[in-house]
mmCIF file of N, CA and C in Angstrom:
data_model
loop_
_atom_site.group_PDB
_atom_site.id
_atom_site.type_symbol
_atom_site.label_atom_id
_atom_site.label_comp_id
_atom_site.label_asym_id
_atom_site.label_seq_id
_atom_site.Cartn_x
_atom_site.Cartn_y
_atom_site.Cartn_z
ATOM 1 N N LYS A 1439 -2.597 71.613 231.728
ATOM 2 C CA LYS A 1439 -1.742 71.764 230.562
ATOM 3 C C LYS A 1439 -2.607 72.230 229.393
ATOM 4 N N TYR A 1440 -2.099 73.189 228.662
ATOM 5 C CA TYR A 1440 -2.791 73.713 227.497
ATOM 6 C C TYR A 1440 -2.846 72.660 226.402
ATOM 7 N N LEU A 1441 -4.010 72.492 225.792
ATOM 8 C CA LEU A 1441 -4.149 71.529 224.701
ATOM 9 C C LEU A 1441 -4.123 72.250 223.367
ATOM 10 N N THR A 1442 -3.388 71.701 222.425
ATOM 11 C CA THR A 1442 -3.431 72.201 221.059
ATOM 12 C C THR A 1442 -4.788 71.829 220.464
ATOM 13 N N ASP A 1443 -5.076 72.345 219.275
ATOM 14 C CA ASP A 1443 -6.328 71.962 218.607
ATOM 15 C C ASP A 1443 -6.378 70.456 218.396
ATOM 16 N N GLN A 1444 -5.261 69.867 217.939
ATOM 17 C CA GLN A 1444 -5.225 68.417 217.737
ATOM 18 C C GLN A 1444 -5.328 67.692 219.071
ATOM 19 N N GLY A 1445 -4.716 68.238 220.114
ATOM 20 C CA GLY A 1445 -4.813 67.639 221.439
ATOM 21 C C GLY A 1445 -6.254 67.593 221.927
ATOM 22 N N ALA A 1446 -7.008 68.655 221.661
ATOM 23 C CA ALA A 1446 -8.426 68.691 222.060
ATOM 24 C C ALA A 1446 -9.233 67.641 221.300
ATOM 25 N N ILE A 1447 -8.922 67.463 220.025
ATOM 26 C CA ILE A 1447 -9.595 66.431 219.224
ATOM 27 C C ILE A 1447 -9.216 65.045 219.763
ATOM 28 N N ASN A 1448 -7.929 64.840 220.029
ATOM 29 C CA ASN A 1448 -7.483 63.559 220.588
ATOM 30 C C ASN A 1448 -8.175 63.281 221.916
ATOM 31 N N ARG A 1449 -8.299 64.314 222.743
ATOM 32 C CA ARG A 1449 -8.953 64.157 224.049
ATOM 33 C C ARG A 1449 -10.383 63.666 223.872
ATOM 34 N N MET A 1450 -11.127 64.304 222.972
ATOM 35 C CA MET A 1450 -12.518 63.883 222.720
ATOM 36 C C MET A 1450 -12.568 62.424 222.289
ATOM 37 N N ASN A 1451 -11.701 62.048 221.351
ATOM 38 C CA ASN A 1451 -11.701 60.682 220.831
ATOM 39 C C ASN A 1451 -11.281 59.669 221.892
ATOM 40 N N ILE A 1452 -10.244 59.982 222.654
ATOM 41 C CA ILE A 1452 -9.759 59.066 223.683
ATOM 42 C C ILE A 1452 -10.793 58.879 224.778
ATOM 43 N N LEU A 1453 -11.388 59.959 225.236
ATOM 44 C CA LEU A 1453 -12.392 59.830 226.301
ATOM 45 C C LEU A 1453 -13.618 59.075 225.818
ATOM 46 N N ALA A 1454 -13.978 59.246 224.553
ATOM 47 C CA ALA A 1454 -15.107 58.475 224.002
ATOM 48 C C ALA A 1454 -14.770 56.984 224.006
ATOM 49 N N MET A 1455 -13.543 56.631 223.624
ATOM 50 C CA MET A 1455 -13.128 55.220 223.632
ATOM 51 C C MET A 1455 -13.022 54.692 225.063
ATOM 52 N N ALA A 1456 -12.473 55.507 225.958
ATOM 53 C CA ALA A 1456 -12.264 55.065 227.337
ATOM 54 C C ALA A 1456 -13.579 54.881 228.088
ATOM 55 N N LYS A 1457 -14.649 55.526 227.641
ATOM 56 C CA LYS A 1457 -15.955 55.380 228.303
ATOM 57 C C LYS A 1457 -16.465 53.946 228.242
ATOM 58 N N GLU A 1458 -15.941 53.155 227.308
ATOM 59 C CA GLU A 1458 -16.323 51.745 227.239
ATOM 60 C C GLU A 1458 -15.792 50.979 228.449
ATOM 61 N N LYS A 1459 -14.720 51.473 229.050
ATOM 62 C CA LYS A 1459 -14.089 50.786 230.174
ATOM 63 C C LYS A 1459 -14.276 51.521 231.494
ATOM 64 N N TYR A 1460 -14.285 52.854 231.464
ATOM 65 C CA TYR A 1460 -14.316 53.653 232.690
ATOM 66 C C TYR A 1460 -15.467 54.650 232.700
ATOM 67 N N GLN A 1461 -15.914 54.964 233.916
ATOM 68 C CA GLN A 1461 -16.912 56.006 234.123
ATOM 69 C C GLN A 1461 -16.495 56.820 235.343
ATOM 70 N N GLY A 1462 -17.190 57.915 235.566
ATOM 71 C CA GLY A 1462 -17.025 58.693 236.792
ATOM 72 C C GLY A 1462 -15.606 59.087 237.099
ATOM 73 N N ASN A 1463 -15.201 58.851 238.350
ATOM 74 C CA ASN A 1463 -13.885 59.270 238.827
ATOM 75 C C ASN A 1463 -12.740 58.644 238.036
ATOM 76 N N ASP A 1464 -12.904 57.413 237.585
ATOM 77 C CA ASP A 1464 -11.836 56.782 236.810
ATOM 78 C C ASP A 1464 -11.633 57.482 235.468
ATOM 79 N N LEU A 1465 -12.710 57.894 234.834
ATOM 80 C CA LEU A 1465 -12.593 58.597 233.561
ATOM 81 C C LEU A 1465 -11.951 59.977 233.774
ATOM 82 N N VAL A 1466 -12.345 60.653 234.835
ATOM 83 C CA VAL A 1466 -11.748 61.954 235.173
ATOM 84 C C VAL A 1466 -10.260 61.783 235.474
ATOM 85 N N ALA A 1467 -9.919 60.743 236.225
ATOM 86 C CA ALA A 1467 -8.517 60.491 236.577
ATOM 87 C C ALA A 1467 -7.684 60.194 235.323
ATOM 88 N N LEU A 1468 -8.215 59.380 234.423
ATOM 89 C CA LEU A 1468 -7.494 59.077 233.182
ATOM 90 C C LEU A 1468 -7.267 60.360 232.389
ATOM 91 N N ASP A 1469 -8.288 61.187 232.303
ATOM 92 C CA ASP A 1469 -8.172 62.481 231.630
ATOM 93 C C ASP A 1469 -7.076 63.320 232.282
ATOM 94 N N ASN A 1470 -7.072 63.407 233.601
ATOM 95 C CA ASN A 1470 -6.055 64.184 234.316
ATOM 96 C C ASN A 1470 -4.651 63.665 234.042
ATOM 97 N N ILE A 1471 -4.493 62.356 234.051
ATOM 98 C CA ILE A 1471 -3.177 61.750 233.833
ATOM 99 C C ILE A 1471 -2.657 62.093 232.435
ATOM 100 N N ILE A 1472 -3.487 61.872 231.433
ATOM 101 C CA ILE A 1472 -3.029 62.105 230.060
ATOM 102 C C ILE A 1472 -2.786 63.591 229.806
ATOM 103 N N LYS A 1473 -3.640 64.454 230.354
ATOM 104 C CA LYS A 1473 -3.406 65.903 230.206
ATOM 105 C C LYS A 1473 -2.059 66.292 230.806
ATOM 106 N N LYS A 1474 -1.777 65.807 231.999
ATOM 107 C CA LYS A 1474 -0.528 66.153 232.684
ATOM 108 C C LYS A 1474 0.688 65.550 231.987
ATOM 109 N N GLU A 1475 0.579 64.314 231.554
ATOM 110 C CA GLU A 1475 1.730 63.628 230.969
ATOM 111 C C GLU A 1475 2.100 64.174 229.591
ATOM 112 N N SER A 1476 1.110 64.405 228.737
ATOM 113 C CA SER A 1476 1.434 64.706 227.340
ATOM 114 C C SER A 1476 0.573 65.776 226.685
ATOM 115 N N GLY A 1477 -0.448 66.260 227.372
ATOM 116 C CA GLY A 1477 -1.353 67.186 226.709
ATOM 117 C C GLY A 1477 -2.064 66.533 225.534
ATOM 118 N N TYR A 1478 -2.244 65.208 225.640
ATOM 119 C CA TYR A 1478 -2.908 64.413 224.594
ATOM 120 C C TYR A 1478 -2.143 64.428 223.276
ATOM 121 N N ARG A 1479 -0.834 64.567 223.345
ATOM 122 C CA ARG A 1479 0.010 64.550 222.146
ATOM 123 C C ARG A 1479 0.722 63.194 222.049
ATOM 124 N N PRO A 1480 0.331 62.342 221.103
ATOM 125 C CA PRO A 1480 0.957 61.025 220.986
ATOM 126 C C PRO A 1480 2.424 61.099 220.586
ATOM 127 N N GLU A 1481 2.844 62.227 220.050
ATOM 128 C CA GLU A 1481 4.243 62.379 219.643
ATOM 129 C C GLU A 1481 5.118 62.952 220.760
ATOM 130 N N ALA A 1482 4.538 63.200 221.927
ATOM 131 C CA ALA A 1482 5.289 63.785 223.043
ATOM 132 C C ALA A 1482 6.466 62.892 223.420
ATOM 133 N N LEU A 1483 7.637 63.507 223.549
ATOM 134 C CA LEU A 1483 8.858 62.790 223.910
ATOM 135 C C LEU A 1483 9.675 63.716 224.802
ATOM 136 N N ASN A 1484 10.071 63.216 225.973
ATOM 137 C CA ASN A 1484 10.854 64.078 226.859
ATOM 138 C C ASN A 1484 12.346 63.769 226.735
ATOM 139 N N GLU A 1485 13.136 64.523 227.473
ATOM 140 C CA GLU A 1485 14.600 64.444 227.339
ATOM 141 C C GLU A 1485 15.200 63.122 227.806
ATOM 142 N N ILE A 1486 14.489 62.354 228.629
ATOM 143 C CA ILE A 1486 15.056 61.079 229.086
ATOM 144 C C ILE A 1486 14.563 59.879 228.268
ATOM 145 N N GLY A 1487 13.666 60.129 227.303
ATOM 146 C CA GLY A 1487 13.205 59.052 226.443
ATOM 147 C C GLY A 1487 11.838 58.494 226.768
ATOM 148 N N ALA A 1488 11.099 59.177 227.654
ATOM 149 C CA ALA A 1488 9.713 58.788 227.901
ATOM 150 C C ALA A 1488 8.857 59.420 226.809
ATOM 151 N N GLY A 1489 7.873 58.687 226.325
ATOM 152 C CA GLY A 1489 7.095 59.224 225.228
ATOM 153 C C GLY A 1489 5.674 58.719 225.172
ATOM 154 N N GLY A 1490 4.902 59.375 224.316
ATOM 155 C CA GLY A 1490 3.516 59.017 224.091
ATOM 156 C C GLY A 1490 2.578 59.703 225.054
ATOM 157 N N ILE A 1491 1.296 59.370 224.944
ATOM 158 C CA ILE A 1491 0.285 60.062 225.754
ATOM 159 C C ILE A 1491 0.429 59.794 227.238
ATOM 160 N N CYS A 1492 1.019 58.661 227.609
ATOM 161 C CA CYS A 1492 1.223 58.359 229.035
ATOM 162 C C CYS A 1492 2.690 58.437 229.445
ATOM 163 N N GLN A 1493 3.537 58.910 228.555
ATOM 164 C CA GLN A 1493 4.965 59.053 228.828
ATOM 165 C C GLN A 1493 5.596 57.761 229.341
ATOM 166 N N ALA A 1494 5.408 56.692 228.556
ATOM 167 C CA ALA A 1494 6.025 55.404 228.863
ATOM 168 C C ALA A 1494 7.539 55.545 228.780
ATOM 169 N N TYR A 1495 8.231 54.891 229.718
ATOM 170 C CA TYR A 1495 9.692 54.948 229.712
ATOM 171 C C TYR A 1495 10.290 53.546 229.706
ATOM 172 N N PRO A 1496 11.108 53.250 228.731
ATOM 173 C CA PRO A 1496 11.299 53.998 227.501
ATOM 174 C C PRO A 1496 10.079 53.825 226.605
ATOM 175 N N TYR A 1497 9.845 54.788 225.766
ATOM 176 C CA TYR A 1497 8.626 54.758 224.944
ATOM 177 C C TYR A 1497 8.577 53.541 224.032
ATOM 178 N N THR A 1498 9.717 52.958 223.714
ATOM 179 C CA THR A 1498 9.751 51.807 222.811
ATOM 180 C C THR A 1498 9.055 50.582 223.392
ATOM 181 N N LYS A 1499 8.900 50.525 224.716
ATOM 182 C CA LYS A 1499 8.237 49.350 225.299
ATOM 183 C C LYS A 1499 6.756 49.280 224.939
ATOM 184 N N MET A 1500 6.183 50.402 224.500
ATOM 185 C CA MET A 1500 4.782 50.383 224.065
ATOM 186 C C MET A 1500 4.623 49.682 222.735
ATOM 187 N N ASN A 1501 5.703 49.665 221.930
ATOM 188 C CA ASN A 1501 5.648 49.114 220.585
ATOM 189 C C ASN A 1501 4.562 49.794 219.748
ATOM 190 N N CYS A 1502 4.470 51.114 219.919
ATOM 191 C CA CYS A 1502 3.505 51.947 219.204
ATOM 192 C C CYS A 1502 4.248 53.132 218.598
ATOM 193 N N PRO A 1503 3.837 53.580 217.415
ATOM 194 C CA PRO A 1503 4.469 54.777 216.872
ATOM 195 C C PRO A 1503 4.124 56.020 217.696
ATOM 196 N N LEU A 1504 5.087 56.942 217.786
ATOM 197 C CA LEU A 1504 4.848 58.229 218.447
ATOM 198 C C LEU A 1504 4.287 59.189 217.404
ATOM 199 N N SER A 1505 3.033 58.933 217.024
ATOM 200 C CA SER A 1505 2.367 59.730 216.000
ATOM 201 C C SER A 1505 0.860 59.552 216.155
ATOM 202 N N GLN A 1506 0.124 60.328 215.393
ATOM 203 C CA GLN A 1506 -1.338 60.177 215.405
ATOM 204 C C GLN A 1506 -1.736 58.742 215.082
ATOM 205 N N ASP A 1507 -0.985 58.093 214.202
ATOM 206 C CA ASP A 1507 -1.289 56.706 213.834
ATOM 207 C C ASP A 1507 -1.165 55.755 215.017
ATOM 208 N N GLY A 1508 -0.401 56.126 216.022
ATOM 209 C CA GLY A 1508 -0.194 55.275 217.179
ATOM 210 C C GLY A 1508 -1.111 55.569 218.353
ATOM 211 N N LEU A 1509 -2.040 56.491 218.194
ATOM 212 C CA LEU A 1509 -2.872 56.936 219.316
ATOM 213 C C LEU A 1509 -3.668 55.802 219.960
ATOM 214 N N ASN A 1510 -4.368 55.006 219.167
ATOM 215 C CA ASN A 1510 -5.167 53.914 219.741
ATOM 216 C C ASN A 1510 -4.283 52.874 220.418
ATOM 217 N N CYS A 1511 -3.166 52.561 219.806
ATOM 218 C CA CYS A 1511 -2.206 51.605 220.382
ATOM 219 C C CYS A 1511 -1.703 52.136 221.722
ATOM 220 N N GLN A 1512 -1.352 53.423 221.764
ATOM 221 C CA GLN A 1512 -0.864 54.025 223.004
ATOM 222 C C GLN A 1512 -1.929 53.990 224.094
ATOM 223 N N LEU A 1513 -3.169 54.287 223.727
ATOM 224 C CA LEU A 1513 -4.246 54.255 224.716
ATOM 225 C C LEU A 1513 -4.413 52.854 225.282
ATOM 226 N N ASP A 1514 -4.422 51.852 224.424
ATOM 227 C CA ASP A 1514 -4.542 50.465 224.893
ATOM 228 C C ASP A 1514 -3.405 50.127 225.855
ATOM 229 N N TRP A 1515 -2.181 50.522 225.503
ATOM 230 C CA TRP A 1515 -1.033 50.254 226.357
ATOM 231 C C TRP A 1515 -1.185 50.969 227.700
ATOM 232 N N CYS A 1516 -1.590 52.229 227.665
ATOM 233 C CA CYS A 1516 -1.749 53.013 228.901
ATOM 234 C C CYS A 1516 -2.779 52.388 229.837
ATOM 235 N N ILE A 1517 -3.905 52.000 229.284
ATOM 236 C CA ILE A 1517 -4.968 51.404 230.096
ATOM 237 C C ILE A 1517 -4.481 50.101 230.733
ATOM 238 N N GLN A 1518 -3.798 49.278 229.950
ATOM 239 C CA GLN A 1518 -3.288 48.014 230.497
ATOM 240 C C GLN A 1518 -2.242 48.281 231.579
ATOM 241 N N TYR A 1519 -1.350 49.221 231.337
ATOM 242 C CA TYR A 1519 -0.314 49.547 232.317
ATOM 243 C C TYR A 1519 -0.932 50.065 233.614
ATOM 244 N N ILE A 1520 -1.859 50.992 233.505
ATOM 245 C CA ILE A 1520 -2.508 51.556 234.698
ATOM 246 C C ILE A 1520 -3.237 50.468 235.471
ATOM 247 N N SER A 1521 -3.957 49.610 234.758
ATOM 248 C CA SER A 1521 -4.695 48.524 235.421
ATOM 249 C C SER A 1521 -3.759 47.563 236.134
ATOM 250 N N ASN A 1522 -2.671 47.180 235.464
ATOM 251 C CA ASN A 1522 -1.723 46.223 236.053
ATOM 252 C C ASN A 1522 -0.955 46.820 237.222
ATOM 253 N N ARG A 1523 -0.525 48.053 237.102
ATOM 254 C CA ARG A 1523 0.324 48.646 238.139
ATOM 255 C C ARG A 1523 -0.468 49.221 239.303
ATOM 256 N N TYR A 1524 -1.597 49.884 239.024
ATOM 257 C CA TYR A 1524 -2.326 50.605 240.068
ATOM 258 C C TYR A 1524 -3.718 50.052 240.360
ATOM 259 N N GLY A 1525 -4.289 49.333 239.433
ATOM 260 C CA GLY A 1525 -5.628 48.800 239.619
ATOM 261 C C GLY A 1525 -6.708 49.619 238.937
ATOM 262 N N SER A 1526 -6.520 50.946 238.878
ATOM 263 C CA SER A 1526 -7.502 51.816 238.235
ATOM 264 C C SER A 1526 -6.864 53.189 238.007
ATOM 265 N N PRO A 1527 -7.439 53.975 237.096
ATOM 266 C CA PRO A 1527 -6.935 55.332 236.903
ATOM 267 C C PRO A 1527 -7.038 56.193 238.173
ATOM 268 N N SER A 1528 -8.099 56.019 238.952
ATOM 269 C CA SER A 1528 -8.243 56.803 240.189
ATOM 270 C C SER A 1528 -7.114 56.500 241.166
ATOM 271 N N LYS A 1529 -6.769 55.228 241.294
ATOM 272 C CA LYS A 1529 -5.672 54.855 242.187
ATOM 273 C C LYS A 1529 -4.338 55.366 241.664
ATOM 274 N N ALA A 1530 -4.156 55.347 240.348
ATOM 275 C CA ALA A 1530 -2.922 55.872 239.748
ATOM 276 C C ALA A 1530 -2.816 57.374 239.991
ATOM 277 N N TRP A 1531 -3.898 58.097 239.775
ATOM 278 C CA TRP A 1531 -3.916 59.549 239.982
ATOM 279 C C TRP A 1531 -3.644 59.882 241.451
ATOM 280 N N ASN A 1532 -4.284 59.162 242.352
ATOM 281 C CA ASN A 1532 -4.062 59.406 243.784
ATOM 282 C C ASN A 1532 -2.610 59.137 244.173
ATOM 283 N N PHE A 1533 -2.035 58.047 243.660
ATOM 284 C CA PHE A 1533 -0.638 57.715 243.945
ATOM 285 C C PHE A 1533 0.296 58.823 243.456
ATOM 286 N N HIS A 1534 0.075 59.253 242.246
ATOM 287 C CA HIS A 1534 0.945 60.272 241.673
ATOM 288 C C HIS A 1534 0.819 61.619 242.398
ATOM 289 N N GLN A 1535 -0.376 61.963 242.804
ATOM 290 C CA GLN A 1535 -0.553 63.205 243.558
ATOM 291 C C GLN A 1535 0.100 63.095 244.941
ATOM 292 N N ALA A 1536 -0.071 61.957 245.598
ATOM 293 C CA ALA A 1536 0.488 61.761 246.943
ATOM 294 C C ALA A 1536 2.021 61.785 246.924
ATOM 295 N N ASN A 1537 2.606 61.402 245.795
ATOM 296 C CA ASN A 1537 4.056 61.356 245.678
ATOM 297 C C ASN A 1537 4.627 62.530 244.890
ATOM 298 N N ASN A 1538 3.822 63.548 244.673
ATOM 299 C CA ASN A 1538 4.248 64.776 243.987
ATOM 300 C C ASN A 1538 4.855 64.515 242.619
ATOM 301 N N TYR A 1539 4.288 63.547 241.900
ATOM 302 C CA TYR A 1539 4.773 63.280 240.530
ATOM 303 C C TYR A 1539 4.235 64.300 239.553
ATOM 304 N N PHE A 1540 3.179 65.006 239.936
ATOM 305 C CA PHE A 1540 2.609 66.011 239.042
ATOM 306 C C PHE A 1540 2.740 67.366 239.669
#
């Protein structure tokens, strides 16, 4: 997915923050997920009501604003969701690829 200038800046900032928790394949997988879901746009909102950098559905469950101000909150929510549901970003990426979600 093409990144806007702001998306590229968000990507740099998010990956720098995520390096505290993930390295290697997990960091690459997290990058792939966020690029595919939103292009690193925290204001991303689709027609069914999924929103944010990880396209939470409904986006209101994140309790984060869909704006630049909500970026850190969204990242925290995404990391917790991925960890709870899949165990790691690599497992989430593999699951989504195996099920043709991307």
